[in-house]
PDB file of C-alpha atoms in Angstrom:
ATOM      1  CA  UNK S   1     179.321   2.761 213.615  1.00 48.00           C
ATOM      2  CA  UNK S   2     179.573  -1.050 213.395  1.00 49.00           C
ATOM      3  CA  UNK S   3     177.345  -1.371 210.475  1.00 50.00           C
ATOM      4  CA  UNK S   4     179.315   1.034 208.524  1.00 51.00           C
ATOM      5  CA  UNK S   5     182.502  -0.949 208.951  1.00 58.00           C
ATOM      6  CA  UNK S   6     180.816  -4.292 208.128  1.00 62.00           C
ATOM      7  CA  UNK S   7     182.110  -5.384 204.798  1.00 60.00           C
ATOM      8  CA  UNK S   8     178.727  -6.978 203.890  1.00 58.00           C
ATOM      9  CA  UNK S   9     176.663  -3.881 204.704  1.00 61.00           C
ATOM     10  CA  UNK S  10     179.064  -1.528 202.616  1.00 62.00           C
ATOM     11  CA  UNK S  11     179.075  -4.059 199.632  1.00 56.00           C
ATOM     12  CA  UNK S  12     175.178  -4.246 199.663  1.00 60.00           C
ATOM     13  CA  UNK S  13     175.020  -0.574 199.839  1.00 62.00           C
ATOM     14  CA  UNK S  14     177.369  -0.055 196.864  1.00 61.00           C
ATOM     15  CA  UNK S  15     175.284  -2.691 194.924  1.00 59.00           C
ATOM     16  CA  UNK S  16     172.157  -0.618 195.675  1.00 56.00           C
ATOM     17  CA  UNK S  17     173.715   2.586 194.748  1.00 61.00           C
ATOM     18  CA  UNK S  18     174.747   0.983 191.445  1.00 58.00           C
ATOM     19  CA  UNK S  19     171.128  -0.120 191.084  1.00 56.00           C
ATOM     20  CA  UNK S  20     169.841   3.244 191.572  1.00 53.00           C
ATOM     21  CA  UNK S  21     172.188   4.785 189.144  1.00 54.00           C
ATOM     22  CA  UNK S  22     171.385   2.134 186.590  1.00 52.00           C
ATOM     23  CA  UNK S  23     167.546   2.546 186.905  1.00 53.00           C
ATOM     24  CA  UNK S  24     167.933   6.366 186.946  1.00 52.00           C
ATOM     25  CA  UNK S  25     169.906   6.090 183.645  1.00 57.00           C
ATOM     26  CA  UNK S  26     167.357   3.940 182.160  1.00 58.00           C
ATOM     27  CA  UNK S  27     164.522   6.419 182.507  1.00 62.00           C
ATOM     28  CA  UNK S  28     164.436   8.541 179.395  1.00 64.00           C
ATOM     29  CA  UNK S  29     164.978  12.232 179.992  1.00 76.00           C
ATOM     30  CA  UNK S  30     164.106  15.251 178.063  1.00 74.00           C
ATOM     31  CA  UNK S  31     167.764  15.589 177.155  1.00 86.00           C
ATOM     32  CA  UNK S  32     167.696  11.937 175.704  1.00 86.00           C
ATOM     33  CA  UNK S  33     164.797  13.090 173.615  1.00 86.00           C
ATOM     34  CA  UNK S  34     166.787  16.038 172.325  1.00 90.00           C
ATOM     35  CA  UNK S  35     169.630  13.893 171.362  1.00 93.00           C
ATOM     36  CA  UNK S  36     167.200  11.424 169.560  1.00 93.00           C
ATOM     37  CA  UNK S  37     165.645  14.428 167.694  1.00 93.00           C
ATOM     38  CA  UNK S  38     169.078  15.979 166.844  1.00 95.00           C
ATOM     39  CA  UNK S  39     170.277  12.626 165.661  1.00 96.00           C
ATOM     40  CA  UNK S  40     167.304  12.411 163.350  1.00 96.00           C
ATOM     41  CA  UNK S  41     167.894  15.910 162.106  1.00 97.00           C
ATOM     42  CA  UNK S  42     171.527  15.086 161.471  1.00 97.00           C
ATOM     43  CA  UNK S  43     170.496  12.140 159.514  1.00 97.00           C
ATOM     44  CA  UNK S  44     168.196  14.196 157.435  1.00 98.00           C
ATOM     45  CA  UNK S  45     170.572  16.824 156.821  1.00 98.00           C
ATOM     46  CA  UNK S  46     173.210  14.084 155.751  1.00 98.00           C
ATOM     47  CA  UNK S  47     170.591  12.700 153.331  1.00 98.00           C
ATOM     48  CA  UNK S  48     169.948  16.168 151.898  1.00 98.00           C
ATOM     49  CA  UNK S  49     173.682  16.729 151.539  1.00 98.00           C
ATOM     50  CA  UNK S  50     174.061  13.511 149.616  1.00 98.00           C
ATOM     51  CA  UNK S  51     171.130  14.407 147.323  1.00 98.00           C
ATOM     52  CA  UNK S  52     172.723  18.016 146.795  1.00 98.00           C
ATOM     53  CA  UNK S  53     176.207  16.552 146.032  1.00 98.00           C
ATOM     54  CA  UNK S  54     174.685  14.021 143.375  1.00 98.00           C
ATOM     55  CA  UNK S  55     172.687  16.942 141.787  1.00 98.00           C
ATOM     56  CA  UNK S  56     175.794  19.096 141.783  1.00 98.00           C
ATOM     57  CA  UNK S  57     177.651  16.177 140.168  1.00 98.00           C
ATOM     58  CA  UNK S  58     175.143  15.908 137.469  1.00 98.00           C
ATOM     59  CA  UNK S  59     175.203  19.573 136.926  1.00 98.00           C
ATOM     60  CA  UNK S  60     178.868  19.583 136.619  1.00 98.00           C
ATOM     61  CA  UNK S  61     178.701  16.966 134.044  1.00 98.00           C
ATOM     62  CA  UNK S  62     175.940  18.759 132.014  1.00 98.00           C
ATOM     63  CA  UNK S  63     178.186  21.908 132.202  1.00 98.00           C
ATOM     64  CA  UNK S  64     181.266  19.848 130.981  1.00 98.00           C
ATOM     65  CA  UNK S  65     179.201  18.393 127.937  1.00 98.00           C
ATOM     66  CA  UNK S  66     177.812  21.873 127.093  1.00 98.00           C
ATOM     67  CA  UNK S  67     181.483  23.394 127.262  1.00 98.00           C
ATOM     68  CA  UNK S  68     182.797  20.453 125.061  1.00 98.00           C
ATOM     69  CA  UNK S  69     179.753  20.999 122.551  1.00 98.00           C
ATOM     70  CA  UNK S  70     180.533  24.791 122.690  1.00 98.00           C
ATOM     71  CA  UNK S  71     184.103  24.329 122.113  1.00 97.00           C
ATOM     72  CA  UNK S  72     183.580  22.024 119.042  1.00 98.00           C
ATOM     73  CA  UNK S  73     181.057  24.368 117.658  1.00 98.00           C
ATOM     74  CA  UNK S  74     183.543  27.251 117.892  1.00 98.00           C
ATOM     75  CA  UNK S  75     186.259  25.144 116.144  1.00 98.00           C
ATOM     76  CA  UNK S  76     183.765  24.256 113.403  1.00 98.00           C
ATOM     77  CA  UNK S  77     182.926  27.853 112.857  1.00 98.00           C
ATOM     78  CA  UNK S  78     186.650  28.731 112.852  1.00 98.00           C
ATOM     79  CA  UNK S  79     187.080  26.228 109.862  1.00 98.00           C
ATOM     80  CA  UNK S  80     184.040  27.589 107.994  1.00 98.00           C
ATOM     81  CA  UNK S  81     185.359  31.191 108.474  1.00 98.00           C
ATOM     82  CA  UNK S  82     188.850  30.247 107.214  1.00 98.00           C
ATOM     83  CA  UNK S  83     187.464  28.392 104.427  1.00 98.00           C
ATOM     84  CA  UNK S  84     185.226  31.541 103.464  1.00 98.00           C
ATOM     85  CA  UNK S  85     188.300  33.854 103.858  1.00 98.00           C
ATOM     86  CA  UNK S  86     190.216  31.416 101.413  1.00 97.00           C
ATOM     87  CA  UNK S  87     187.362  31.669  98.768  1.00 97.00           C
ATOM     88  CA  UNK S  88     187.064  35.368  99.013  1.00 97.00           C
ATOM     89  CA  UNK S  89     190.783  35.663  98.701  1.00 97.00           C
ATOM     90  CA  UNK S  90     190.695  33.317  95.633  1.00 97.00           C
ATOM     91  CA  UNK S  91     187.789  35.178  94.032  1.00 96.00           C
ATOM     92  CA  UNK S  92     189.623  38.513  94.581  1.00 96.00           C
ATOM     93  CA  UNK S  93     192.793  37.111  92.897  1.00 96.00           C
ATOM     94  CA  UNK S  94     190.547  35.815  90.079  1.00 96.00           C
ATOM     95  CA  UNK S  95     188.824  39.157  89.659  1.00 95.00           C
ATOM     96  CA  UNK S  96     192.310  40.969  89.607  1.00 95.00           C
ATOM     97  CA  UNK S  97     193.584  38.597  87.016  1.00 94.00           C
ATOM     98  CA  UNK S  98     190.125  39.279  85.133  1.00 93.00           C
ATOM     99  CA  UNK S  99     190.791  43.131  85.293  1.00 92.00           C
ATOM    100  CA  UNK S 100     194.317  42.687  84.189  1.00 91.00           C
ATOM    101  CA  UNK S 101     193.414  40.747  81.207  1.00 89.00           C
ATOM    102  CA  UNK S 102     190.749  43.363  80.074  1.00 90.00           C
ATOM    103  CA  UNK S 103     193.478  46.152  80.476  1.00 87.00           C
ATOM    104  CA  UNK S 104     195.774  44.488  78.147  1.00 82.00           C
TER     105      UNK S 104
END
Protein backbone atom coordinates (compact mmCIF):
# COMPACT_ATOMS: atom_id res chain seq x y z
CA UNK A 1 0.00 0.00 0.00
CA UNK A 2 2.91 2.30 0.65
CA UNK A 3 4.27 1.82 -2.87
CA UNK A 4 1.03 2.90 -4.50
CA UNK A 5 1.01 6.10 -2.44
CA UNK A 6 4.63 6.87 -3.28
CA UNK A 7 4.65 9.76 -5.85
CA UNK A 8 7.79 8.42 -7.53
CA UNK A 9 6.25 5.00 -8.00
CA UNK A 10 3.01 6.36 -9.48
CA UNK A 11 4.99 8.68 -11.80
CA UNK A 12 7.18 5.88 -13.08
CA UNK A 13 4.11 3.68 -13.58
CA UNK A 14 2.36 6.39 -15.66
CA UNK A 15 5.50 6.93 -17.73
CA UNK A 16 5.69 3.17 -18.29
CA UNK A 17 2.02 3.13 -19.33
CA UNK A 18 2.69 5.94 -21.79
CA UNK A 19 5.61 4.02 -23.27
CA UNK A 20 3.43 0.96 -23.71
CA UNK A 21 0.67 2.90 -25.41
CA UNK A 22 3.15 4.74 -27.62
CA UNK A 23 4.95 1.58 -28.64
CA UNK A 24 1.66 -0.22 -29.22
CA UNK A 25 0.46 2.55 -31.51
CA UNK A 26 3.74 2.46 -33.42
CA UNK A 27 3.11 -1.16 -34.45
CA UNK A 28 1.27 -1.19 -37.79
CA UNK A 29 -2.02 -2.98 -37.61
CA UNK A 30 -4.26 -4.46 -40.25
CA UNK A 31 -6.49 -1.42 -39.84
CA UNK A 32 -3.54 0.87 -40.65
CA UNK A 33 -2.94 -1.13 -43.81
CA UNK A 34 -6.58 -0.78 -44.74
CA UNK A 35 -6.42 2.96 -44.13
CA UNK A 36 -3.36 3.28 -46.35
CA UNK A 37 -4.96 1.13 -49.04
CA UNK A 38 -8.15 3.18 -48.90
CA UNK A 39 -6.19 6.45 -49.01
CA UNK A 40 -4.44 5.17 -52.13
CA UNK A 41 -7.77 4.22 -53.66
CA UNK A 42 -9.23 7.65 -52.84
CA UNK A 43 -6.22 9.26 -54.53
CA UNK A 44 -6.74 7.06 -57.62
CA UNK A 45 -10.42 7.96 -57.77
CA UNK A 46 -9.68 11.67 -57.37
CA UNK A 47 -7.19 11.44 -60.25
CA UNK A 48 -9.75 9.63 -62.41
CA UNK A 49 -12.34 12.26 -61.51
CA UNK A 50 -9.97 15.03 -62.58
CA UNK A 51 -9.34 13.25 -65.89
CA UNK A 52 -13.09 12.76 -66.43
CA UNK A 53 -13.78 16.41 -65.68
CA UNK A 54 -11.09 17.47 -68.16
CA UNK A 55 -12.54 15.17 -70.83
CA UNK A 56 -16.03 16.47 -70.08
CA UNK A 57 -14.79 20.04 -70.49
CA UNK A 58 -13.22 19.20 -73.84
CA UNK A 59 -16.40 17.43 -74.96
CA UNK A 60 -18.49 20.44 -73.97
CA UNK A 61 -16.17 22.74 -75.90
CA UNK A 62 -16.48 20.53 -78.98
CA UNK A 63 -20.27 20.46 -78.64
CA UNK A 64 -20.37 24.25 -78.28
CA UNK A 65 -18.22 24.63 -81.41
CA UNK A 66 -20.43 22.18 -83.29
CA UNK A 67 -23.55 24.04 -82.15
CA UNK A 68 -22.08 27.37 -83.29
CA UNK A 69 -21.06 25.90 -86.65
CA UNK A 70 -24.51 24.36 -87.11
CA UNK A 71 -26.22 27.65 -86.27
CA UNK A 72 -23.98 29.48 -88.75
CA UNK A 73 -24.76 26.84 -91.43
CA UNK A 74 -28.51 27.18 -90.80
CA UNK A 75 -28.25 30.98 -91.13
CA UNK A 76 -26.38 30.58 -94.42
CA UNK A 77 -29.00 28.13 -95.70
CA UNK A 78 -31.79 30.52 -94.69
CA UNK A 79 -30.06 33.31 -96.60
CA UNK A 80 -29.65 31.14 -99.72
CA UNK A 81 -33.30 30.03 -99.43
CA UNK A 82 -34.50 33.64 -99.17
CA UNK A 83 -32.40 34.65 -102.21
CA UNK A 84 -33.84 31.70 -104.13
CA UNK A 85 -37.40 32.68 -103.16
CA UNK A 86 -36.71 36.26 -104.24
CA UNK A 87 -35.34 35.06 -107.59
CA UNK A 88 -38.36 32.78 -108.12
CA UNK A 89 -40.73 35.66 -107.30
CA UNK A 90 -38.84 37.95 -109.69
CA UNK A 91 -38.92 35.32 -112.47
CA UNK A 92 -42.67 34.79 -111.97
CA UNK A 93 -43.21 38.51 -112.15
CA UNK A 94 -41.19 38.69 -115.38
CA UNK A 95 -43.13 35.70 -116.78
CA UNK A 96 -46.46 37.36 -115.96
CA UNK A 97 -45.31 40.58 -117.65
CA UNK A 98 -44.21 38.60 -120.70
CA UNK A 99 -47.58 36.79 -120.91
CA UNK A 100 -49.45 40.09 -120.56
CA UNK A 101 -47.33 41.63 -123.30
CA UNK A 102 -48.12 38.71 -125.61
CA UNK A 103 -51.85 39.03 -124.96
CA UNK A 104 -51.85 42.66 -125.83
